[in-house]
Amino acid sequence: IKARYIEAYEEVNKNFTELFKVVFDGGEAYLKLEDPENPLESGIEIFAQPPGKKVVHNIQLSGGESALVALTLLFAILSYRPQPFFLLDEVDAPLDDANIENVFSKLLLQFSQKAQFIVISHNKRTMALGDAIYGVTMEETGISKIVSVSLREVSA
Amino acid sequence: IKARYIEAYEEVNKNFTELFKVVFDGGEAYLKLEDPENPLESGIEIFAQPPGKKVVHNIQLSGGESALVALTLLFAILSYRPQPFFLLDEVDAPLDDANIENVFSKLLLQFSQKAQFIVISHNKRTMALGDAIYGVTMEETGISKIVSVSLREVSA
Amino acid sequence: LKLRQLEVQGFKSFVDKTKIELKEDLLIVVGPNGSGKSNIADCILWAIGEQSAKSLRGAKMQDVIFHGTKKRPAAGSAEVFLLFEKEDGQKIRVGRRLNRNGDSSYVIDDSNVRLKDIHEFCYRNNISVQGSYLVEQGRVEKMLALSPQERKSLFEEVA
Amino acid sequence: LKLRQLEVQGFKSFVDKTKIELKEDLLIVVGPNGSGKSNIADCILWAIGEQSAKSLRGAKMQDVIFHGTKKRPAAGSAEVFLLFEKEDGQKIRVGRRLNRNGDSSYVIDDSNVRLKDIHEFCYRNNISVQGSYLVEQGRVEKMLALSPQERKSLFEEVA
Ligand SMILES: Nc1ncnc2c1ncn2[C@@H]1O[C@H](COP(=O)(O)OP(=O)(O)OP(=O)(O)O)[C@@H](O)[C@H]1O
Ligand SMILES: Nc1ncnc2c1ncn2[C@@H]1O[C@H](COP(=O)(O)OP(=O)(O)OP(=O)(O)O)[C@@H](O)[C@H]1O
Ligand SMILES: [Mg+2]
Ligand SMILES: [Mg+2]
């Protein structure tokens, strides 16, 4: 079971390093153990550096950059261990138009083949990606109702 | 000086209650003292209830609702005590289109007559409100430059 | 495993019985501020065993029960049922109920079960009991903001 | 009081001397993720006396100095000057410098001053020393999230 943890850590690390280069069109990222002498006890840290930049502390990353790094790690974990569904609540809020169109959209389309995604969003581009749109309304104040619109034919 | 604090509290409370009704097109909000017996020592709490809804805890408010309540209080304070400038960094991120167009836009246009506002945004509607747009770019990786475009004639 | 149907009644702003089909793999939830989108995420989180009222934006667990509006009285209880479908077509219904005096029950298909059975269902189906399938509103940077030890326990759950 | 000009050099991603006029009352700052918009807010916060490195997204104060890129070496110091204009037309220049070994200085017009003079300038001009003129990225709900006592100290500053 300890071997499984080490394997998980190394596989996810590999996925994270590769996916980051796709998401950021370059740059470098990897996971590292706080205490390499003690891998089973050690906490896990993230090194993430967008192309051409130097990052001294992760808190220096911008809002949009941090969001993309976090999503990259989430999807790196999914690539290793299948999970049935994800709930993403307004994760595109800090992203600029180019990142929503070129990066986030591609990630969602790719990974929704590996898991079911329920994505809450105010963004028109994100909405256009869905197989279906679920509109939540409050016609009667304080009371929610849901209406769904299927955008694609769903094969049996 | 203690009297000034009480006056500030009451004036801001009055502004907050009135502005909330404009922002939320109804509803009810006010500030209250944690410890009314001890107004000079007491913490200040917020009661904010969108129209027709019942709010038991402020944490139940949605992301967009909380953003609007917080901005309402900020502007209520500005209405009482003039301040030279505000820096708003992506405060419109949680707002839906209708709230940006009908509420946030009106607030910005109204209160930028009382103070200078530097507003960071990814939103096209917000951008359209500005007297000027300052575009930040990183042509050389990791190095920021600013270009400004004035959208209006600035009178002397 | 796929989530195929959501049935909600009395949970936060979903006071009336709401049943929605979730046939697709990429579903976008839209609507005005305050309409109830994040509440849907809370439904799912709650139904599969979330124990922290704070994670559900409340102070105590009963805060998830519809607390009434100007025109409607509070509900006496909340219930959420999730209908899952396995790859072989088998359907599994997972549910939870809670009423105002704190009585709560968990259901898998037609049997009353305990919370640990819900967690067992999660383990068997790779649903994170720590809730790492959820990226909450305003917390997209969470993965980066976690402490190294917290991130480790997430990886342990994955392994 | 209006902010009329910003001069930056060596501060975070603004390594080259940058001088921008701010003639207007409603200025919108735009640009791609990571381009440096929030860094502009940090400039202003820092120049008028922010003491917490954490509030400036760093671990120590020297983290605000341009730390270099793949192609450019780190800068030896950071400086920011804000040019304010009063209603009667009088101009006031407020500045701050910091170099790598920690030497820092504050300037008002042509004189070296101490931090307390910068705070005095803030008090006289209704600029909150607690930084309540700033709503940071991702923290728009801050006013609501503050503890009742924190909110009180904000009101005390206003009064
Ligand atoms: N127990 C409850 N009973 C009734 N209404 C509730 C309850 N808990 C929360 N609400 C209401 O639900 C609404 C918030 O819903 P939610 O957070 O899902 O909105 P949202 O659609 O995600 O909006 P946003 O786009 O602003 O994030 C609030 O107006 C709140 O008053
Ligand atoms: N001391 C420093 N030296 C050099 N670059 C720095 C320094 N501190 C931060 N940066 C860089 O500044 C960039 C972040 O800038 P900033 O936070 O202003 O972006 P932003 O335009 O607000 O983006 P977003 O829209 O994503 O919020 C990061 O890429 C970071 O690496
Ligand atoms: Mg929400
Ligand atoms: Mg930013």
JSON list of N, CA and C in Angstrom, two decimals, chain A residues 5 34 40-44 70 77 81-82 84-87 89-90 116-122 131-136 138 140 143-145, chain C residues 1 3 13 16 21-22 24-35 37-38 72 125-127 133-135 137 140 143 148-149 151-152 158:
[
{"chain": "A", "resi": 5, "resn": "TYR", "atom": "N", "xyz": [1.29, 4.34, -2.93]},
{"chain": "A", "resi": 5, "resn": "TYR", "atom": "CA", "xyz": [1.37, 5.78, -2.73]},
{"chain": "A", "resi": 5, "resn": "TYR", "atom": "C", "xyz": [2.55, 6.36, -3.51]},
{"chain": "A", "resi": 34, "resn": "GLU", "atom": "N", "xyz": [8.65, 17.63, 0.42]},
{"chain": "A", "resi": 34, "resn": "GLU", "atom": "CA", "xyz": [9.22, 18.54, 1.43]},
{"chain": "A", "resi": 34, "resn": "GLU", "atom": "C", "xyz": [10.44, 17.89, 2.06]},
{"chain": "A", "resi": 40, "resn": "LEU", "atom": "N", "xyz": [7.34, 8.75, 2.65]},
{"chain": "A", "resi": 40, "resn": "LEU", "atom": "CA", "xyz": [6.02, 8.31, 3.08]},
{"chain": "A", "resi": 40, "resn": "LEU", "atom": "C", "xyz": [5.40, 9.26, 4.10]},
{"chain": "A", "resi": 41, "resn": "GLU", "atom": "N", "xyz": [6.24, 10.08, 4.73]},
{"chain": "A", "resi": 41, "resn": "GLU", "atom": "CA", "xyz": [5.73, 11.01, 5.73]},
{"chain": "A", "resi": 41, "resn": "GLU", "atom": "C", "xyz": [5.66, 12.42, 5.17]},
{"chain": "A", "resi": 42, "resn": "SER", "atom": "N", "xyz": [6.42, 12.65, 4.11]},
{"chain": "A", "resi": 42, "resn": "SER", "atom": "CA", "xyz": [6.64, 14.02, 3.65]},
{"chain": "A", "resi": 42, "resn": "SER", "atom": "C", "xyz": [5.43, 14.67, 3.00]},
{"chain": "A", "resi": 43, "resn": "GLY", "atom": "N", "xyz": [5.31, 15.96, 3.23]},
{"chain": "A", "resi": 43, "resn": "GLY", "atom": "CA", "xyz": [4.30, 16.73, 2.52]},
{"chain": "A", "resi": 43, "resn": "GLY", "atom": "C", "xyz": [4.71, 16.90, 1.06]},
{"chain": "A", "resi": 44, "resn": "ILE", "atom": "N", "xyz": [3.77, 17.32, 0.23]},
{"chain": "A", "resi": 44, "resn": "ILE", "atom": "CA", "xyz": [4.04, 17.47, -1.21]},
{"chain": "A", "resi": 44, "resn": "ILE", "atom": "C", "xyz": [3.97, 18.94, -1.59]},
{"chain": "A", "resi": 70, "resn": "ALA", "atom": "N", "xyz": [-3.50, 24.98, -10.63]},
{"chain": "A", "resi": 70, "resn": "ALA", "atom": "CA", "xyz": [-4.34, 24.12, -9.80]},
{"chain": "A", "resi": 70, "resn": "ALA", "atom": "C", "xyz": [-5.16, 23.16, -10.65]},
{"chain": "A", "resi": 77, "resn": "ILE", "atom": "N", "xyz": [-4.09, 14.32, -11.73]},
{"chain": "A", "resi": 77, "resn": "ILE", "atom": "CA", "xyz": [-4.54, 13.26, -10.84]},
{"chain": "A", "resi": 77, "resn": "ILE", "atom": "C", "xyz": [-5.60, 12.40, -11.53]},
{"chain": "A", "resi": 81, "resn": "ARG", "atom": "N", "xyz": [-5.76, 8.33, -11.81]},
{"chain": "A", "resi": 81, "resn": "ARG", "atom": "CA", "xyz": [-6.81, 7.56, -11.11]},
{"chain": "A", "resi": 81, "resn": "ARG", "atom": "C", "xyz": [-8.17, 7.99, -11.64]},
{"chain": "A", "resi": 82, "resn": "PRO", "atom": "N", "xyz": [-8.89, 7.13, -12.34]},
{"chain": "A", "resi": 82, "resn": "PRO", "atom": "CA", "xyz": [-10.20, 7.52, -12.85]},
{"chain": "A", "resi": 82, "resn": "PRO", "atom": "C", "xyz": [-11.13, 7.89, -11.70]},
{"chain": "A", "resi": 84, "resn": "PRO", "atom": "N", "xyz": [-15.32, 9.31, -11.10]},
{"chain": "A", "resi": 84, "resn": "PRO", "atom": "CA", "xyz": [-16.55, 9.39, -11.91]},
{"chain": "A", "resi": 84, "resn": "PRO", "atom": "C", "xyz": [-16.95, 10.81, -12.32]},
{"chain": "A", "resi": 85, "resn": "PHE", "atom": "N", "xyz": [-16.82, 11.76, -11.41]},
{"chain": "A", "resi": 85, "resn": "PHE", "atom": "CA", "xyz": [-17.30, 13.11, -11.77]},
{"chain": "A", "resi": 85, "resn": "PHE", "atom": "C", "xyz": [-16.53, 14.20, -11.05]},
{"chain": "A", "resi": 86, "resn": "PHE", "atom": "N", "xyz": [-16.61, 15.40, -11.62]},
{"chain": "A", "resi": 86, "resn": "PHE", "atom": "CA", "xyz": [-16.04, 16.60, -11.03]},
{"chain": "A", "resi": 86, "resn": "PHE", "atom": "C", "xyz": [-17.08, 17.70, -11.01]},
{"chain": "A", "resi": 87, "resn": "LEU", "atom": "N", "xyz": [-17.03, 18.51, -9.97]},
{"chain": "A", "resi": 87, "resn": "LEU", "atom": "CA", "xyz": [-17.89, 19.70, -9.88]},
{"chain": "A", "resi": 87, "resn": "LEU", "atom": "C", "xyz": [-16.97, 20.91, -9.89]},
{"chain": "A", "resi": 89, "resn": "ASP", "atom": "N", "xyz": [-16.93, 24.91, -9.86]},
{"chain": "A", "resi": 89, "resn": "ASP", "atom": "CA", "xyz": [-17.80, 26.06, -9.62]},
{"chain": "A", "resi": 89, "resn": "ASP", "atom": "C", "xyz": [-17.08, 27.36, -9.95]},
{"chain": "A", "resi": 90, "resn": "GLU", "atom": "N", "xyz": [-17.40, 27.92, -11.10]},
{"chain": "A", "resi": 90, "resn": "GLU", "atom": "CA", "xyz": [-16.85, 29.20, -11.57]},
{"chain": "A", "resi": 90, "resn": "GLU", "atom": "C", "xyz": [-15.32, 29.22, -11.58]},
{"chain": "A", "resi": 116, "resn": "GLN", "atom": "N", "xyz": [-17.19, 12.61, -15.84]},
{"chain": "A", "resi": 116, "resn": "GLN", "atom": "CA", "xyz": [-18.33, 13.49, -16.06]},
{"chain": "A", "resi": 116, "resn": "GLN", "atom": "C", "xyz": [-18.02, 14.83, -15.40]},
{"chain": "A", "resi": 117, "resn": "PHE", "atom": "N", "xyz": [-18.28, 15.91, -16.08]},
{"chain": "A", "resi": 117, "resn": "PHE", "atom": "CA", "xyz": [-18.00, 17.23, -15.53]},
{"chain": "A", "resi": 117, "resn": "PHE", "atom": "C", "xyz": [-19.27, 18.06, -15.40]},
{"chain": "A", "resi": 118, "resn": "ILE", "atom": "N", "xyz": [-19.49, 18.56, -14.19]},
{"chain": "A", "resi": 118, "resn": "ILE", "atom": "CA", "xyz": [-20.57, 19.52, -13.97]},
{"chain": "A", "resi": 118, "resn": "ILE", "atom": "C", "xyz": [-19.89, 20.85, -13.70]},
{"chain": "A", "resi": 119, "resn": "VAL", "atom": "N", "xyz": [-20.05, 21.78, -14.63]},
{"chain": "A", "resi": 119, "resn": "VAL", "atom": "CA", "xyz": [-19.29, 23.03, -14.60]},
{"chain": "A", "resi": 119, "resn": "VAL", "atom": "C", "xyz": [-20.25, 24.21, -14.45]},
{"chain": "A", "resi": 120, "resn": "ILE", "atom": "N", "xyz": [-20.10, 24.97, -13.36]},
{"chain": "A", "resi": 120, "resn": "ILE", "atom": "CA", "xyz": [-20.92, 26.17, -13.17]},
{"chain": "A", "resi": 120, "resn": "ILE", "atom": "C", "xyz": [-20.13, 27.35, -13.75]},
{"chain": "A", "resi": 121, "resn": "SER", "atom": "N", "xyz": [-20.80, 28.14, -14.58]},
{"chain": "A", "resi": 121, "resn": "SER", "atom": "CA", "xyz": [-20.07, 29.23, -15.21]},
{"chain": "A", "resi": 121, "resn": "SER", "atom": "C", "xyz": [-20.97, 30.38, -15.62]},
{"chain": "A", "resi": 122, "resn": "HIS", "atom": "N", "xyz": [-20.40, 31.59, -15.63]},
{"chain": "A", "resi": 122, "resn": "HIS", "atom": "CA", "xyz": [-21.10, 32.75, -16.20]},
{"chain": "A", "resi": 122, "resn": "HIS", "atom": "C", "xyz": [-20.56, 33.07, -17.59]},
{"chain": "A", "resi": 131, "resn": "ASP", "atom": "N", "xyz": [-22.29, 19.67, -23.51]},
{"chain": "A", "resi": 131, "resn": "ASP", "atom": "CA", "xyz": [-23.21, 18.76, -24.20]},
{"chain": "A", "resi": 131, "resn": "ASP", "atom": "C", "xyz": [-24.64, 19.20, -23.85]},
{"chain": "A", "resi": 132, "resn": "ALA", "atom": "N", "xyz": [-24.77, 19.82, -22.72]},
{"chain": "A", "resi": 132, "resn": "ALA", "atom": "CA", "xyz": [-26.07, 20.32, -22.30]},
{"chain": "A", "resi": 132, "resn": "ALA", "atom": "C", "xyz": [-25.89, 21.49, -21.35]},
{"chain": "A", "resi": 133, "resn": "ILE", "atom": "N", "xyz": [-26.90, 22.33, -21.34]},
{"chain": "A", "resi": 133, "resn": "ILE", "atom": "CA", "xyz": [-26.90, 23.51, -20.45]},
{"chain": "A", "resi": 133, "resn": "ILE", "atom": "C", "xyz": [-28.02, 23.31, -19.44]},
{"chain": "A", "resi": 134, "resn": "TYR", "atom": "N", "xyz": [-27.72, 23.53, -18.19]},
{"chain": "A", "resi": 134, "resn": "TYR", "atom": "CA", "xyz": [-28.75, 23.47, -17.16]},
{"chain": "A", "resi": 134, "resn": "TYR", "atom": "C", "xyz": [-28.93, 24.87, -16.61]},
{"chain": "A", "resi": 135, "resn": "GLY", "atom": "N", "xyz": [-30.08, 25.45, -16.91]},
{"chain": "A", "resi": 135, "resn": "GLY", "atom": "CA", "xyz": [-30.34, 26.82, -16.48]},
{"chain": "A", "resi": 135, "resn": "GLY", "atom": "C", "xyz": [-31.05, 26.82, -15.14]},
{"chain": "A", "resi": 136, "resn": "VAL", "atom": "N", "xyz": [-30.49, 27.55, -14.18]},
{"chain": "A", "resi": 136, "resn": "VAL", "atom": "CA", "xyz": [-31.12, 27.63, -12.85]},
{"chain": "A", "resi": 136, "resn": "VAL", "atom": "C", "xyz": [-31.80, 28.99, -12.75]},
{"chain": "A", "resi": 138, "resn": "MET", "atom": "N", "xyz": [-34.87, 31.55, -10.59]},
{"chain": "A", "resi": 138, "resn": "MET", "atom": "CA", "xyz": [-35.61, 31.78, -9.34]},
{"chain": "A", "resi": 138, "resn": "MET", "atom": "C", "xyz": [-36.80, 32.65, -9.67]},
{"chain": "A", "resi": 140, "resn": "GLU", "atom": "N", "xyz": [-39.87, 32.33, -8.71]},
{"chain": "A", "resi": 140, "resn": "GLU", "atom": "CA", "xyz": [-40.47, 32.65, -7.42]},
{"chain": "A", "resi": 140, "resn": "GLU", "atom": "C", "xyz": [-39.31, 32.95, -6.48]},
{"chain": "A", "resi": 143, "resn": "ILE", "atom": "N", "xyz": [-36.74, 30.58, -4.55]},
{"chain": "A", "resi": 143, "resn": "ILE", "atom": "CA", "xyz": [-37.01, 29.18, -4.88]},
{"chain": "A", "resi": 143, "resn": "ILE", "atom": "C", "xyz": [-36.40, 28.83, -6.24]},
{"chain": "A", "resi": 144, "resn": "SER", "atom": "N", "xyz": [-35.52, 27.85, -6.22]},
{"chain": "A", "resi": 144, "resn": "SER", "atom": "CA", "xyz": [-34.78, 27.50, -7.44]},
{"chain": "A", "resi": 144, "resn": "SER", "atom": "C", "xyz": [-35.49, 26.45, -8.27]},
{"chain": "A", "resi": 145, "resn": "LYS", "atom": "N", "xyz": [-35.40, 26.63, -9.56]},
{"chain": "A", "resi": 145, "resn": "LYS", "atom": "CA", "xyz": [-35.87, 25.61, -10.49]},
{"chain": "A", "resi": 145, "resn": "LYS", "atom": "C", "xyz": [-34.81, 25.39, -11.56]},
{"chain": "C", "resi": 1, "resn": "LEU", "atom": "N", "xyz": [-18.61, 4.91, -13.56]},
{"chain": "C", "resi": 1, "resn": "LEU", "atom": "CA", "xyz": [-19.82, 5.38, -12.86]},
{"chain": "C", "resi": 1, "resn": "LEU", "atom": "C", "xyz": [-20.20, 6.77, -13.37]},
{"chain": "C", "resi": 3, "resn": "LEU", "atom": "N", "xyz": [-23.20, 10.02, -12.95]},
{"chain": "C", "resi": 3, "resn": "LEU", "atom": "CA", "xyz": [-24.35, 10.56, -12.23]},
{"chain": "C", "resi": 3, "resn": "LEU", "atom": "C", "xyz": [-25.46, 10.80, -13.26]},
{"chain": "C", "resi": 13, "resn": "SER", "atom": "N", "xyz": [-32.38, 26.24, -1.52]},
{"chain": "C", "resi": 13, "resn": "SER", "atom": "CA", "xyz": [-33.43, 26.94, -2.28]},
{"chain": "C", "resi": 13, "resn": "SER", "atom": "C", "xyz": [-34.24, 25.99, -3.17]},
{"chain": "C", "resi": 16, "resn": "ASP", "atom": "N", "xyz": [-39.14, 22.80, -3.63]},
{"chain": "C", "resi": 16, "resn": "ASP", "atom": "CA", "xyz": [-40.08, 21.90, -4.29]},
{"chain": "C", "resi": 16, "resn": "ASP", "atom": "C", "xyz": [-39.36, 20.71, -4.87]},
{"chain": "C", "resi": 21, "resn": "GLU", "atom": "N", "xyz": [-32.61, 14.98, -15.04]},
{"chain": "C", "resi": 21, "resn": "GLU", "atom": "CA", "xyz": [-31.83, 13.97, -15.74]},
{"chain": "C", "resi": 21, "resn": "GLU", "atom": "C", "xyz": [-30.48, 14.57, -16.10]},
{"chain": "C", "resi": 22, "resn": "LEU", "atom": "N", "xyz": [-29.41, 13.82, -15.91]},
{"chain": "C", "resi": 22, "resn": "LEU", "atom": "CA", "xyz": [-28.07, 14.31, -16.28]},
{"chain": "C", "resi": 22, "resn": "LEU", "atom": "C", "xyz": [-27.49, 13.32, -17.27]},
{"chain": "C", "resi": 24, "resn": "GLU", "atom": "N", "xyz": [-25.60, 13.77, -19.88]},
{"chain": "C", "resi": 24, "resn": "GLU", "atom": "CA", "xyz": [-24.40, 14.09, -20.65]},
{"chain": "C", "resi": 24, "resn": "GLU", "atom": "C", "xyz": [-23.13, 14.00, -19.80]},
{"chain": "C", "resi": 25, "resn": "ASP", "atom": "N", "xyz": [-22.00, 14.14, -20.46]},
{"chain": "C", "resi": 25, "resn": "ASP", "atom": "CA", "xyz": [-20.73, 14.08, -19.75]},
{"chain": "C", "resi": 25, "resn": "ASP", "atom": "C", "xyz": [-20.13, 15.45, -19.47]},
{"chain": "C", "resi": 26, "resn": "LEU", "atom": "N", "xyz": [-20.54, 16.44, -20.24]},
{"chain": "C", "resi": 26, "resn": "LEU", "atom": "CA", "xyz": [-20.06, 17.80, -19.98]},
{"chain": "C", "resi": 26, "resn": "LEU", "atom": "C", "xyz": [-21.29, 18.70, -19.84]},
{"chain": "C", "resi": 27, "resn": "LEU", "atom": "N", "xyz": [-21.62, 18.99, -18.59]},
{"chain": "C", "resi": 27, "resn": "LEU", "atom": "CA", "xyz": [-22.84, 19.74, -18.29]},
{"chain": "C", "resi": 27, "resn": "LEU", "atom": "C", "xyz": [-22.46, 21.11, -17.78]},
{"chain": "C", "resi": 28, "resn": "ILE", "atom": "N", "xyz": [-23.02, 22.15, -18.35]},
{"chain": "C", "resi": 28, "resn": "ILE", "atom": "CA", "xyz": [-22.72, 23.50, -17.89]},
{"chain": "C", "resi": 28, "resn": "ILE", "atom": "C", "xyz": [-23.95, 24.03, -17.14]},
{"chain": "C", "resi": 29, "resn": "VAL", "atom": "N", "xyz": [-23.75, 24.47, -15.93]},
{"chain": "C", "resi": 29, "resn": "VAL", "atom": "CA", "xyz": [-24.84, 25.02, -15.12]},
{"chain": "C", "resi": 29, "resn": "VAL", "atom": "C", "xyz": [-24.75, 26.54, -15.15]},
{"chain": "C", "resi": 30, "resn": "VAL", "atom": "N", "xyz": [-25.83, 27.17, -15.58]},
{"chain": "C", "resi": 30, "resn": "VAL", "atom": "CA", "xyz": [-25.82, 28.62, -15.72]},
{"chain": "C", "resi": 30, "resn": "VAL", "atom": "C", "xyz": [-27.01, 29.24, -15.00]},
{"chain": "C", "resi": 31, "resn": "GLY", "atom": "N", "xyz": [-26.94, 30.55, -14.81]},
{"chain": "C", "resi": 31, "resn": "GLY", "atom": "CA", "xyz": [-28.06, 31.25, -14.18]},
{"chain": "C", "resi": 31, "resn": "GLY", "atom": "C", "xyz": [-27.59, 32.48, -13.45]},
{"chain": "C", "resi": 32, "resn": "PRO", "atom": "N", "xyz": [-28.51, 33.35, -13.08]},
{"chain": "C", "resi": 32, "resn": "PRO", "atom": "CA", "xyz": [-28.16, 34.60, -12.43]},
{"chain": "C", "resi": 32, "resn": "PRO", "atom": "C", "xyz": [-27.52, 34.39, -11.05]},
{"chain": "C", "resi": 33, "resn": "ASN", "atom": "N", "xyz": [-26.89, 35.44, -10.56]},
{"chain": "C", "resi": 33, "resn": "ASN", "atom": "CA", "xyz": [-26.33, 35.40, -9.20]},
{"chain": "C", "resi": 33, "resn": "ASN", "atom": "C", "xyz": [-27.44, 35.06, -8.21]},
{"chain": "C", "resi": 34, "resn": "GLY", "atom": "N", "xyz": [-27.15, 34.15, -7.31]},
{"chain": "C", "resi": 34, "resn": "GLY", "atom": "CA", "xyz": [-28.11, 33.82, -6.26]},
{"chain": "C", "resi": 34, "resn": "GLY", "atom": "C", "xyz": [-29.23, 32.91, -6.69]},
{"chain": "C", "resi": 35, "resn": "SER", "atom": "N", "xyz": [-29.18, 32.37, -7.90]},
{"chain": "C", "resi": 35, "resn": "SER", "atom": "CA", "xyz": [-30.30, 31.54, -8.37]},
{"chain": "C", "resi": 35, "resn": "SER", "atom": "C", "xyz": [-30.26, 30.12, -7.83]},
{"chain": "C", "resi": 37, "resn": "LYS", "atom": "N", "xyz": [-27.13, 27.85, -8.28]},
{"chain": "C", "resi": 37, "resn": "LYS", "atom": "CA", "xyz": [-26.18, 26.96, -8.96]},
{"chain": "C", "resi": 37, "resn": "LYS", "atom": "C", "xyz": [-25.24, 26.26, -7.97]},
{"chain": "C", "resi": 38, "resn": "SER", "atom": "N", "xyz": [-24.62, 27.05, -7.09]},
{"chain": "C", "resi": 38, "resn": "SER", "atom": "CA", "xyz": [-23.70, 26.45, -6.11]},
{"chain": "C", "resi": 38, "resn": "SER", "atom": "C", "xyz": [-24.46, 25.53, -5.17]},
{"chain": "C", "resi": 72, "resn": "ARG", "atom": "N", "xyz": [-42.94, 31.87, 1.84]},
{"chain": "C", "resi": 72, "resn": "ARG", "atom": "CA", "xyz": [-43.09, 30.43, 2.07]},
{"chain": "C", "resi": 72, "resn": "ARG", "atom": "C", "xyz": [-42.48, 30.04, 3.40]},
{"chain": "C", "resi": 125, "resn": "ASN", "atom": "N", "xyz": [-15.96, 3.41, -5.58]},
{"chain": "C", "resi": 125, "resn": "ASN", "atom": "CA", "xyz": [-16.18, 4.04, -6.87]},
{"chain": "C", "resi": 125, "resn": "ASN", "atom": "C", "xyz": [-15.28, 5.23, -7.15]},
{"chain": "C", "resi": 126, "resn": "ASN", "atom": "N", "xyz": [-14.20, 5.31, -6.39]},
{"chain": "C", "resi": 126, "resn": "ASN", "atom": "CA", "xyz": [-13.21, 6.40, -6.59]},
{"chain": "C", "resi": 126, "resn": "ASN", "atom": "C", "xyz": [-13.82, 7.78, -6.44]},
{"chain": "C", "resi": 127, "resn": "ILE", "atom": "N", "xyz": [-14.80, 7.90, -5.53]},
{"chain": "C", "resi": 127, "resn": "ILE", "atom": "CA", "xyz": [-15.32, 9.24, -5.23]},
{"chain": "C", "resi": 127, "resn": "ILE", "atom": "C", "xyz": [-14.60, 9.70, -3.96]},
{"chain": "C", "resi": 133, "resn": "TYR", "atom": "N", "xyz": [-13.19, 16.14, -5.67]},
{"chain": "C", "resi": 133, "resn": "TYR", "atom": "CA", "xyz": [-13.82, 16.26, -6.99]},
{"chain": "C", "resi": 133, "resn": "TYR", "atom": "C", "xyz": [-14.48, 17.64, -7.13]},
{"chain": "C", "resi": 134, "resn": "LEU", "atom": "N", "xyz": [-14.53, 18.36, -6.01]},
{"chain": "C", "resi": 134, "resn": "LEU", "atom": "CA", "xyz": [-15.21, 19.66, -6.03]},
{"chain": "C", "resi": 134, "resn": "LEU", "atom": "C", "xyz": [-14.19, 20.80, -5.99]},
{"chain": "C", "resi": 135, "resn": "VAL", "atom": "N", "xyz": [-14.30, 21.74, -6.89]},
{"chain": "C", "resi": 135, "resn": "VAL", "atom": "CA", "xyz": [-13.54, 22.98, -6.79]},
{"chain": "C", "resi": 135, "resn": "VAL", "atom": "C", "xyz": [-14.57, 24.06, -6.48]},
{"chain": "C", "resi": 137, "resn": "GLN", "atom": "N", "xyz": [-16.56, 27.55, -5.45]},
{"chain": "C", "resi": 137, "resn": "GLN", "atom": "CA", "xyz": [-16.54, 28.91, -5.99]},
{"chain": "C", "resi": 137, "resn": "GLN", "atom": "C", "xyz": [-15.54, 29.77, -5.22]},
{"chain": "C", "resi": 140, "resn": "VAL", "atom": "N", "xyz": [-10.58, 28.20, -6.67]},
{"chain": "C", "resi": 140, "resn": "VAL", "atom": "CA", "xyz": [-9.95, 27.42, -7.74]},
{"chain": "C", "resi": 140, "resn": "VAL", "atom": "C", "xyz": [-8.47, 27.19, -7.45]},
{"chain": "C", "resi": 143, "resn": "MET", "atom": "N", "xyz": [-5.79, 23.78, -4.72]},
{"chain": "C", "resi": 143, "resn": "MET", "atom": "CA", "xyz": [-4.70, 22.80, -4.86]},
{"chain": "C", "resi": 143, "resn": "MET", "atom": "C", "xyz": [-3.33, 23.43, -4.56]},
{"chain": "C", "resi": 148, "resn": "PRO", "atom": "N", "xyz": [1.54, 21.42, 2.39]},
{"chain": "C", "resi": 148, "resn": "PRO", "atom": "CA", "xyz": [2.13, 20.19, 1.82]},
{"chain": "C", "resi": 148, "resn": "PRO", "atom": "C", "xyz": [1.54, 18.92, 2.43]},
{"chain": "C", "resi": 149, "resn": "GLN", "atom": "N", "xyz": [1.22, 18.95, 3.72]},
{"chain": "C", "resi": 149, "resn": "GLN", "atom": "CA", "xyz": [0.64, 17.76, 4.35]},
{"chain": "C", "resi": 149, "resn": "GLN", "atom": "C", "xyz": [-0.79, 17.49, 3.87]},
{"chain": "C", "resi": 151, "resn": "ARG", "atom": "N", "xyz": [-1.91, 18.26, 0.99]},
{"chain": "C", "resi": 151, "resn": "ARG", "atom": "CA", "xyz": [-1.81, 17.75, -0.37]},
{"chain": "C", "resi": 151, "resn": "ARG", "atom": "C", "xyz": [-1.44, 16.27, -0.33]},
{"chain": "C", "resi": 152, "resn": "LYS", "atom": "N", "xyz": [-0.59, 15.92, 0.62]},
{"chain": "C", "resi": 152, "resn": "LYS", "atom": "CA", "xyz": [-0.18, 14.52, 0.78]},
{"chain": "C", "resi": 152, "resn": "LYS", "atom": "C", "xyz": [-1.41, 13.64, 1.08]},
{"chain": "C", "resi": 158, "resn": "VAL", "atom": "N", "xyz": [-5.96, 9.12, -3.26]},
{"chain": "C", "resi": 158, "resn": "VAL", "atom": "CA", "xyz": [-5.92, 8.75, -4.67]},
{"chain": "C", "resi": 158, "resn": "VAL", "atom": "C", "xyz": [-5.25, 7.38, -4.86]}
]
